[in-house]
Tab-separated table of C-alpha atoms in Angstrom:
chain	number	residue	atom	x	y	z
A	1	SER	CA	50.810	53.638	-11.543
A	2	LYS	CA	47.933	53.722	-9.657
A	3	PRO	CA	45.738	55.057	-12.058
A	4	VAL	CA	47.057	52.280	-14.503
A	5	SER	CA	45.484	49.869	-12.312
A	6	THR	CA	42.512	51.773	-12.319
A	7	GLN	CA	41.573	50.386	-16.049
A	8	PRO	CA	41.071	46.565	-15.751
A	9	PRO	CA	37.493	47.608	-13.844
A	10	PRO	CA	36.139	48.853	-16.789
A	11	SER	CA	36.496	46.023	-18.679
A	12	LYS	CA	34.185	44.199	-16.390
A	13	PRO	CA	30.980	45.358	-17.711
A	14	VAL	CA	31.990	43.747	-21.215
A	15	SER	CA	32.486	39.773	-19.487
A	16	LYS	CA	28.605	40.489	-18.482
A	17	GLN	CA	26.987	40.680	-22.153
A	18	PRO	CA	26.289	37.256	-22.753
A	19	PRO	CA	24.039	36.940	-20.590
A	20	PRO	CA	21.677	38.624	-22.783
A	21	SER	CA	21.808	35.997	-25.465
A	22	LYS	CA	20.352	33.431	-23.097
A	23	PRO	CA	16.677	34.295	-23.477
A	24	VAL	CA	17.597	33.508	-26.992
A	25	SER	CA	18.183	29.784	-26.194
A	26	THR	CA	14.607	30.332	-23.846
A	27	GLN	CA	12.447	30.904	-27.755
A	28	PRO	CA	12.220	27.107	-29.816
A	29	PRO	CA	10.712	25.436	-27.218
A	30	PRO	CA	6.997	26.692	-26.844
A	31	SER	CA	6.304	25.973	-29.950
A	32	LYS	CA	7.607	21.729	-29.411
A	33	PRO	CA	6.754	21.375	-25.651
A	34	VAL	CA	6.463	17.661	-26.839
A	35	SER	CA	9.248	16.827	-29.085
A	36	LYS	CA	12.001	18.941	-27.134
A	37	GLN	CA	11.654	16.255	-24.662
A	38	THR	CA	13.966	13.803	-26.844
A	39	LEU	CA	16.881	14.848	-25.480
A	40	PRO	CA	16.577	14.580	-21.712
A	41	SER	CA	19.829	12.326	-21.676
A	42	LYS	CA	21.802	15.058	-20.404
A	43	PRO	CA	21.325	14.251	-16.672
A	44	ALA	CA	23.846	15.776	-14.471
A	45	PRO	CA	27.020	13.799	-15.618
A	46	PRO	CA	28.799	11.829	-12.210
A	47	THR	CA	31.087	14.237	-11.923
A	48	GLN	CA	31.231	13.883	-7.861
A	49	PRO	CA	30.640	9.955	-7.669
A	50	VAL	CA	31.820	10.310	-4.013
A	51	VAL	CA	32.436	12.686	-0.662
A	52	LYS	CA	35.048	11.654	1.616
A	53	VAL	CA	33.920	10.399	4.982
A	54	SER	CA	36.370	10.962	7.835
A	55	VAL	CA	38.190	8.648	9.752
A	56	GLY	CA	40.697	9.672	11.562
A	57	THR	CA	43.438	10.129	8.561
A	58	THR	CA	41.944	7.432	6.450
A	59	ALA	CA	39.140	8.415	4.052
A	60	ILE	CA	36.526	6.022	2.890
A	61	ALA	CA	34.064	6.712	-0.401
A	62	GLU	CA	30.292	8.052	0.086
A	63	GLU	CA	28.548	7.089	-2.614
A	64	LEU	CA	26.058	10.132	-4.360
A	65	GLY	CA	24.084	9.514	-7.563
A	66	HIS	CA	22.546	11.434	-10.782
A	67	GLY	CA	19.389	9.850	-12.081
A	68	THR	CA	19.007	9.715	-15.441
A	69	ILE	CA	15.655	11.783	-15.486
A	70	THR	CA	15.991	15.623	-14.795
A	71	PRO	CA	13.489	18.101	-15.076
A	72	ALA	CA	12.513	19.161	-17.958
A	73	ALA	CA	13.775	22.761	-19.328
A	74	ASN	CA	11.160	25.321	-20.707
A	75	PHE	CA	8.205	23.101	-18.820
A	76	ASN	CA	4.513	23.828	-20.147
A	77	PRO	CA	2.644	21.580	-18.668
A	78	GLU	CA	-0.761	22.847	-20.269
A	79	ALA	CA	0.969	21.717	-23.514
A	80	ASP	CA	1.776	18.426	-22.150
A	81	ALA	CA	-2.134	17.509	-20.381
A	82	THR	CA	-3.172	18.661	-23.932
A	83	ALA	CA	-0.808	16.022	-26.176
A	84	LEU	CA	-2.088	13.324	-23.423
A	85	ARG	CA	-5.473	14.242	-23.797
A	86	MET	CA	-4.968	13.616	-27.475
A	87	ALA	CA	-2.794	10.353	-27.134
A	88	THR	CA	-5.681	9.377	-25.352
A	89	LYS	CA	-8.453	9.419	-27.227
A	90	LYS	CA	-7.390	7.446	-29.578
A	91	HIS	CA	-8.130	3.775	-29.799
A	92	GLY	CA	-5.512	2.214	-28.528
A	93	ALA	CA	-3.277	5.406	-27.178
A	94	ASP	CA	-0.746	6.991	-28.631
A	95	GLY	CA	2.384	5.317	-26.999
A	96	ASP	CA	5.033	7.049	-28.326
A	97	VAL	CA	3.358	10.429	-27.374
A	98	ILE	CA	2.652	9.246	-23.978
A	99	ILE	CA	6.514	7.772	-23.516
A	100	SER	CA	8.053	11.843	-25.223
A	101	ILE	CA	6.286	12.780	-22.727
A	102	LEU	CA	6.458	10.888	-19.367
A	103	ALA	CA	9.863	9.241	-19.358
A	104	HIS	CA	11.279	13.178	-20.091
A	105	ARG	CA	9.598	15.270	-17.119
A	106	SER	CA	10.542	15.058	-13.323
A	107	ASN	CA	7.646	13.462	-10.842
A	108	ASP	CA	6.885	16.890	-9.657
A	109	GLN	CA	6.527	17.728	-12.896
A	110	ARG	CA	4.161	14.879	-13.974
A	111	GLN	CA	2.172	15.665	-10.738
A	112	GLU	CA	1.600	19.130	-12.199
A	113	ILE	CA	0.632	18.122	-15.696
A	114	SER	CA	-2.181	15.549	-13.893
A	115	THR	CA	-3.490	18.522	-12.015
A	116	VAL	CA	-3.741	20.440	-15.148
A	117	PHE	CA	-5.436	17.464	-17.018
A	118	LYS	CA	-8.396	17.301	-14.071
A	119	ASP	CA	-8.535	21.340	-14.460
A	120	LYS	CA	-9.068	21.353	-18.035
A	121	TYR	CA	-10.565	18.368	-19.454
A	122	ARG	CA	-12.532	17.194	-15.691
A	123	LYS	CA	-10.554	13.913	-15.794
A	124	ASP	CA	-8.582	12.114	-13.700
A	125	LEU	CA	-5.349	11.584	-16.263
A	126	ILE	CA	-4.481	7.981	-13.834
A	127	SER	CA	-7.907	6.812	-15.074
A	128	GLU	CA	-7.154	7.529	-18.560
A	129	PHE	CA	-4.019	6.023	-18.719
A	130	LYS	CA	-6.141	2.481	-17.015
A	131	SER	CA	-8.681	2.886	-19.027
A	132	VAL	CA	-6.320	2.581	-22.462
A	133	LEU	CA	-2.995	0.942	-21.684
A	134	THR	CA	-2.490	-2.605	-21.167
A	135	PHE	CA	-0.371	-5.036	-19.591
A	136	ASN	CA	3.266	-3.846	-18.755
A	137	PHE	CA	3.023	-0.618	-20.131
A	138	LYS	CA	0.587	0.776	-18.409
A	139	ASN	CA	2.245	-0.405	-15.256
A	140	THR	CA	5.187	1.169	-16.197
A	141	VAL	CA	3.148	4.720	-17.221
A	142	LEU	CA	0.953	4.079	-13.316
A	143	ALA	CA	4.310	3.653	-11.816
A	144	LEU	CA	5.521	7.236	-12.886
A	145	MET	CA	2.741	9.183	-12.292
A	146	VAL	CA	2.829	7.849	-8.295
A	147	PRO	CA	4.780	10.238	-6.133
A	148	LYS	CA	7.411	8.711	-5.370
A	149	THR	CA	6.803	8.497	-1.593
A	150	LEU	CA	3.139	6.952	-2.177
A	151	TYR	CA	5.040	4.312	-4.859
A	152	ASP	CA	7.215	3.139	-2.223
A	153	ALA	CA	4.157	2.680	0.284
A	154	GLN	CA	2.274	1.122	-2.032
A	155	CYS	CA	4.562	-1.385	-3.145
A	156	LEU	CA	5.424	-1.990	0.524
A	157	HIS	CA	1.676	-2.575	0.956
A	158	LYS	CA	1.264	-4.354	-1.865
A	159	ALA	CA	4.202	-6.758	-0.917
A	160	ILE	CA	2.998	-7.617	2.583
A	161	SER	CA	-0.469	-8.370	1.621
A	162	GLY	CA	0.894	-10.843	-1.173
A	163	ASN	CA	3.827	-11.972	1.086
A	164	ASP	CA	6.611	-10.873	-1.373
A	165	GLU	CA	9.172	-10.674	0.825
A	166	SER	CA	11.891	-9.496	-1.773
A	167	CYS	CA	10.153	-6.667	-2.493
A	168	LEU	CA	10.312	-5.444	1.133
A	169	VAL	CA	13.945	-6.057	1.818
A	170	GLU	CA	14.295	-4.232	-1.371
A	171	ILE	CA	12.965	-1.072	-0.074
A	172	LEU	CA	13.241	-0.968	3.763
A	173	CYS	CA	16.962	-1.955	2.991
A	174	SER	CA	17.856	0.620	0.516
A	175	ARG	CA	16.285	3.979	1.556
A	176	THR	CA	17.472	5.973	3.836
A	177	ASN	CA	16.392	7.330	7.445
A	178	ALA	CA	14.476	10.285	5.753
A	179	GLU	CA	12.686	8.170	3.115
A	180	ILE	CA	11.649	5.649	5.811
A	181	ARG	CA	10.151	7.965	8.027
A	182	ALA	CA	8.455	9.987	5.261
A	183	ILE	CA	6.763	6.585	3.653
A	184	LYS	CA	5.754	5.580	6.845
A	185	GLN	CA	4.034	8.210	7.314
A	186	VAL	CA	2.255	8.384	3.656
A	187	TYR	CA	1.410	4.250	4.302
A	188	LYS	CA	-0.486	5.454	7.786
A	189	SER	CA	-2.504	8.265	5.511
A	190	GLU	CA	-3.174	6.010	2.486
A	191	PHE	CA	-3.960	2.779	4.284
A	192	SER	CA	-5.313	3.462	7.630
A	193	LYS	CA	-2.242	1.670	8.994
A	194	TYR	CA	1.284	1.728	10.544
A	195	LEU	CA	3.908	0.273	8.364
A	196	GLU	CA	5.734	-1.193	11.375
A	197	LYS	CA	2.513	-3.755	12.389
A	198	ASP	CA	1.823	-4.559	9.252
A	199	VAL	CA	5.296	-5.601	7.961
A	200	ALA	CA	5.035	-7.380	12.461
A	201	ASP	CA	1.691	-9.516	11.212
A	202	HIS	CA	3.324	-10.579	8.007
A	203	THR	CA	6.606	-11.651	9.316
A	204	SER	CA	7.920	-14.430	11.748
A	205	GLY	CA	10.883	-14.826	13.551
A	206	HIS	CA	14.240	-13.014	13.197
A	207	PHE	CA	13.695	-11.938	9.950
A	208	LYS	CA	10.478	-10.005	11.633
A	209	ARG	CA	13.101	-8.509	13.967
A	210	LEU	CA	15.609	-7.498	11.644
A	211	MET	CA	12.635	-5.928	9.126
A	212	VAL	CA	10.958	-3.972	12.392
A	213	SER	CA	14.241	-2.741	13.167
A	214	LEU	CA	14.826	-1.291	9.867
A	215	CYS	CA	11.518	0.312	9.790
A	216	GLN	CA	12.495	2.989	12.661
A	217	GLY	CA	15.008	4.784	9.937
A	218	ALA	CA	17.407	4.978	12.825
A	219	ARG	CA	20.659	4.262	11.081
A	220	GLU	CA	23.166	6.317	12.450
A	221	GLU	CA	24.477	9.222	9.638
A	222	SER	CA	27.245	10.702	10.805
A	223	THR	CA	30.277	10.591	8.555
A	224	ARG	CA	32.265	10.120	11.148
A	225	VAL	CA	33.786	6.187	11.139
A	226	ASP	CA	35.074	4.950	14.897
A	227	MET	CA	37.431	2.067	13.768
A	228	ALA	CA	37.805	0.732	17.158
A	229	LYS	CA	34.353	0.163	17.604
A	230	ALA	CA	34.475	-0.957	13.970
A	231	GLN	CA	36.944	-3.865	14.889
A	232	ARG	CA	34.745	-4.085	18.573
A	233	GLU	CA	31.767	-5.020	17.225
A	234	ALA	CA	33.372	-7.165	13.873
A	235	GLN	CA	35.063	-9.033	17.087
A	236	GLU	CA	31.561	-9.041	18.633
A	237	LEU	CA	30.018	-10.896	15.237
A	238	TYR	CA	32.830	-13.245	15.453
A	239	GLN	CA	32.409	-14.301	18.854
A	240	ALA	CA	28.845	-14.753	18.442
A	241	GLY	CA	30.118	-17.655	16.057
A	242	GLU	CA	29.557	-18.769	12.731
A	243	ARG	CA	27.632	-21.826	14.084
A	244	LYS	CA	25.489	-19.486	16.120
A	245	TRP	CA	24.783	-17.090	12.934
A	246	GLY	CA	20.491	-16.701	12.605
A	247	THR	CA	20.250	-17.975	16.458
A	248	ASP	CA	22.036	-14.876	18.407
A	249	GLU	CA	20.149	-12.212	16.356
A	250	ALA	CA	20.184	-9.970	19.231
A	251	ASN	CA	24.179	-9.487	18.238
A	252	PHE	CA	23.476	-8.754	14.783
A	253	ILE	CA	20.690	-7.313	14.545
A	254	PRO	CA	21.309	-4.189	16.191
A	255	ILE	CA	24.668	-3.266	14.750
A	256	VAL	CA	23.353	-4.155	10.949
A	257	THR	CA	20.153	-1.552	11.247
A	258	LEU	CA	21.502	1.006	13.552
A	259	ARG	CA	25.228	1.758	12.405
A	260	SER	CA	25.777	3.943	8.993
A	261	PHE	CA	26.806	2.264	6.065
A	262	PRO	CA	30.201	4.024	6.076
A	263	GLN	CA	30.935	2.157	9.913
A	264	LEU	CA	28.963	-0.851	8.499
A	265	ARG	CA	31.797	-1.401	5.612
A	266	ALA	CA	34.927	-0.645	8.095
A	267	THR	CA	33.388	-3.518	10.701
A	268	PHE	CA	33.179	-5.190	7.728
A	269	ASP	CA	36.621	-5.545	6.761
A	270	LYS	CA	37.522	-5.942	10.519
A	271	TYR	CA	35.599	-8.828	10.508
A	272	ALA	CA	37.204	-10.465	7.280
A	273	GLU	CA	40.541	-10.101	9.030
A	274	ILE	CA	39.693	-11.778	11.942
A	275	ALA	CA	37.368	-14.305	10.298
A	276	LYS	CA	39.389	-15.108	7.655
A	277	ARG	CA	36.453	-15.115	4.875
A	278	ASP	CA	33.688	-12.194	3.800
A	279	ILE	CA	31.297	-11.561	6.130
A	280	LEU	CA	28.883	-12.259	2.973
A	281	ASP	CA	30.513	-15.868	2.664
A	282	SER	CA	29.182	-16.339	6.420
A	283	ILE	CA	25.948	-15.060	6.142
A	284	LYS	CA	25.125	-17.797	2.927
A	285	HIS	CA	27.306	-20.465	4.981
A	286	ASP	CA	25.489	-20.200	8.186
A	287	MET	CA	21.704	-18.841	7.842
A	288	SER	CA	18.720	-19.563	5.411
A	289	GLY	CA	15.462	-18.515	4.474
A	290	ASP	CA	14.451	-14.405	4.294
A	291	LEU	CA	16.776	-13.502	7.367
A	292	ARG	CA	19.719	-14.319	5.148
A	293	THR	CA	18.206	-12.290	1.947
A	294	GLY	CA	17.776	-9.088	3.990
A	295	MET	CA	21.161	-9.674	5.473
A	296	LYS	CA	22.523	-9.601	2.345
A	297	ALA	CA	20.861	-6.655	0.949
A	298	ILE	CA	22.307	-4.903	4.044
A	299	VAL	CA	25.649	-5.922	3.610
A	300	ARG	CA	25.514	-5.126	-0.681
A	301	CYS	CA	23.575	-1.647	0.080
A	302	ALA	CA	26.097	-0.530	2.980
A	303	ARG	CA	29.212	-1.393	0.225
A	304	SER	CA	27.399	0.047	-2.444
A	305	ARG	CA	24.103	0.678	-3.505
A	306	HIS	CA	24.710	1.084	-6.807
A	307	GLN	CA	26.158	-2.427	-7.115
A	308	PHE	CA	23.231	-3.614	-5.011
A	309	PHE	CA	20.425	-1.897	-7.777
A	310	ALA	CA	22.847	-3.606	-10.523
A	311	ASP	CA	23.332	-6.866	-9.130
A	312	LEU	CA	19.132	-6.868	-8.607
A	313	LEU	CA	18.401	-5.987	-11.910
A	314	TYR	CA	20.810	-8.775	-13.668
A	315	LYS	CA	19.213	-11.276	-11.523
A	316	ILE	CA	15.971	-10.183	-12.895
A	317	MET	CA	16.364	-10.475	-16.594
A	318	LYS	CA	18.653	-13.392	-16.256
A	319	GLY	CA	17.589	-16.364	-17.672
A	320	ALA	CA	14.024	-17.157	-18.559
A	321	GLY	CA	11.408	-15.535	-17.457
A	322	THR	CA	11.545	-11.515	-16.510
A	323	ASN	CA	10.225	-10.430	-12.999
A	324	ASP	CA	8.504	-7.171	-14.342
A	325	ALA	CA	7.156	-6.246	-11.526
A	326	SER	CA	10.518	-5.619	-10.071
A	327	LEU	CA	12.306	-4.289	-13.453
A	328	ILE	CA	9.570	-1.745	-13.352
A	329	ARG	CA	10.151	-1.325	-9.040
A	330	ILE	CA	13.972	-0.790	-9.901
A	331	ILE	CA	13.731	1.603	-12.639
A	332	VAL	CA	11.397	3.526	-11.947
A	333	SER	CA	12.315	4.186	-8.321
A	334	ARG	CA	15.973	4.979	-9.354
A	335	SER	CA	15.527	7.060	-12.362
A	336	GLU	CA	15.643	10.416	-10.154
A	337	VAL	CA	18.430	8.685	-7.918
A	338	ASP	CA	21.358	7.198	-8.719
A	339	LEU	CA	20.213	5.542	-12.454
A	340	VAL	CA	23.361	6.549	-14.043
A	341	GLU	CA	25.390	5.018	-11.680
A	342	ILE	CA	23.711	1.896	-11.674
A	343	LYS	CA	23.806	1.101	-15.625
A	344	ALA	CA	27.912	2.067	-15.139
A	345	VAL	CA	28.067	-0.477	-12.816
A	346	PHE	CA	25.961	-3.172	-14.699
A	347	LEU	CA	28.111	-2.443	-17.554
A	348	GLU	CA	31.316	-2.463	-16.182
A	349	THR	CA	30.391	-5.722	-13.663
A	350	HIS	CA	27.670	-7.428	-16.137
A	351	LYS	CA	29.849	-6.869	-19.337
A	352	LYS	CA	26.553	-5.398	-21.595
A	353	THR	CA	24.551	-2.143	-20.813
A	354	LEU	CA	21.285	-1.622	-19.028
A	355	SER	CA	19.863	-0.481	-22.198
A	356	LYS	CA	20.846	-4.071	-24.325
A	357	ALA	CA	19.689	-6.399	-21.856
A	358	ILE	CA	16.560	-4.513	-21.463
A	359	GLU	CA	15.819	-4.349	-24.785
A	360	GLY	CA	16.552	-8.490	-24.958
A	361	ASP	CA	13.638	-9.131	-22.046
A	362	THR	CA	11.165	-6.940	-23.016
A	363	SER	CA	8.919	-5.356	-25.999
A	364	GLY	CA	6.668	-2.980	-27.878
A	365	ASP	CA	5.785	0.466	-26.066
A	366	TYR	CA	6.803	-1.220	-22.430
A	367	ARG	CA	10.239	-1.685	-24.012
A	368	LYS	CA	10.497	1.770	-25.806
A	369	LEU	CA	9.704	3.412	-22.168
A	370	LEU	CA	11.828	1.409	-20.368
A	371	LEU	CA	14.819	2.519	-22.663
A	372	ALA	CA	13.657	6.122	-22.290
A	373	ILE	CA	13.677	6.269	-19.003
A	374	VAL	CA	16.930	4.333	-19.100
A	375	GLY	CA	18.719	6.737	-21.628
A	376	ASN	CA	19.844	4.599	-24.081
A	377	HIS	CA	23.118	6.082	-25.053
A	378	ASP	CA	24.417	3.996	-22.226
């Protein structure tokens, strides 16, 4: 019977036949490098939105994310540079061509296009955009053209100069240790200043302590949750006294800026058991001003960055007037990180799609570009 069992292997080479058909699928793109990108919106589906974090016998879900913008297949920077040259030579520019390219290329690919454009035409692509585009469409295009870390550094620099504490809170509370460390390096290189010093010089009191602590990028990254520590630190927060919140910052700033997000979630759960109310209620009741804004942002990010950004987007577009600078910053900065999940949470929480909200608060090429980034298939 053994000779019979040796027969299957020869059949394996047959199963290896499909691959040769793959090269065929790579043929179409060269003829239409620009229009091909109208199908970008197959970002990696959120098949694994969470990863389990170890807590002894307990498991806590930690978020993962997927961008709505992914690297374009069969990328051709020369063709894209040529198309953008034609689009920016026209009087008033061809917004549709610009959108069809920029909204469907990754940030790294946009940098390649920019380099090719400079080599080929001896012109700076960003300068070309500045000269032919206007208003929020221009601002969104320029945001897309800046490397991600530099974009964060520029936003922080502008926020510090303009006393925009909400931007300061949004970025420093939501970025990872690695992202914050990279931002600090770029900030120093770009502005010849230290981020921590600029933050310290333009803030004050407990809010200053909170922001400077976040600038260190020293949050614990262990996936293990220590329930005994969660119980102990929840008790410390409670014993600081709800009436003392905001005055005894020595107790809570190290906890909220150094503990991992899974550890903080466990601590906040224990706090609710002890205090008989959610920690956000305590913060809202016992803190004020920028400190309250910063503390609430940390709690919300620890619980879910996706929810944090979904709620921010809703708030930005709610009612009369839209904070376009914040809308652009969030959509662009999360477009390759977790905008797929943010859209899903937005729909679940606010009972309408993010695309529909954007449609109602924007117009023209600005609206088209944001919708292309978000993917109006949500």
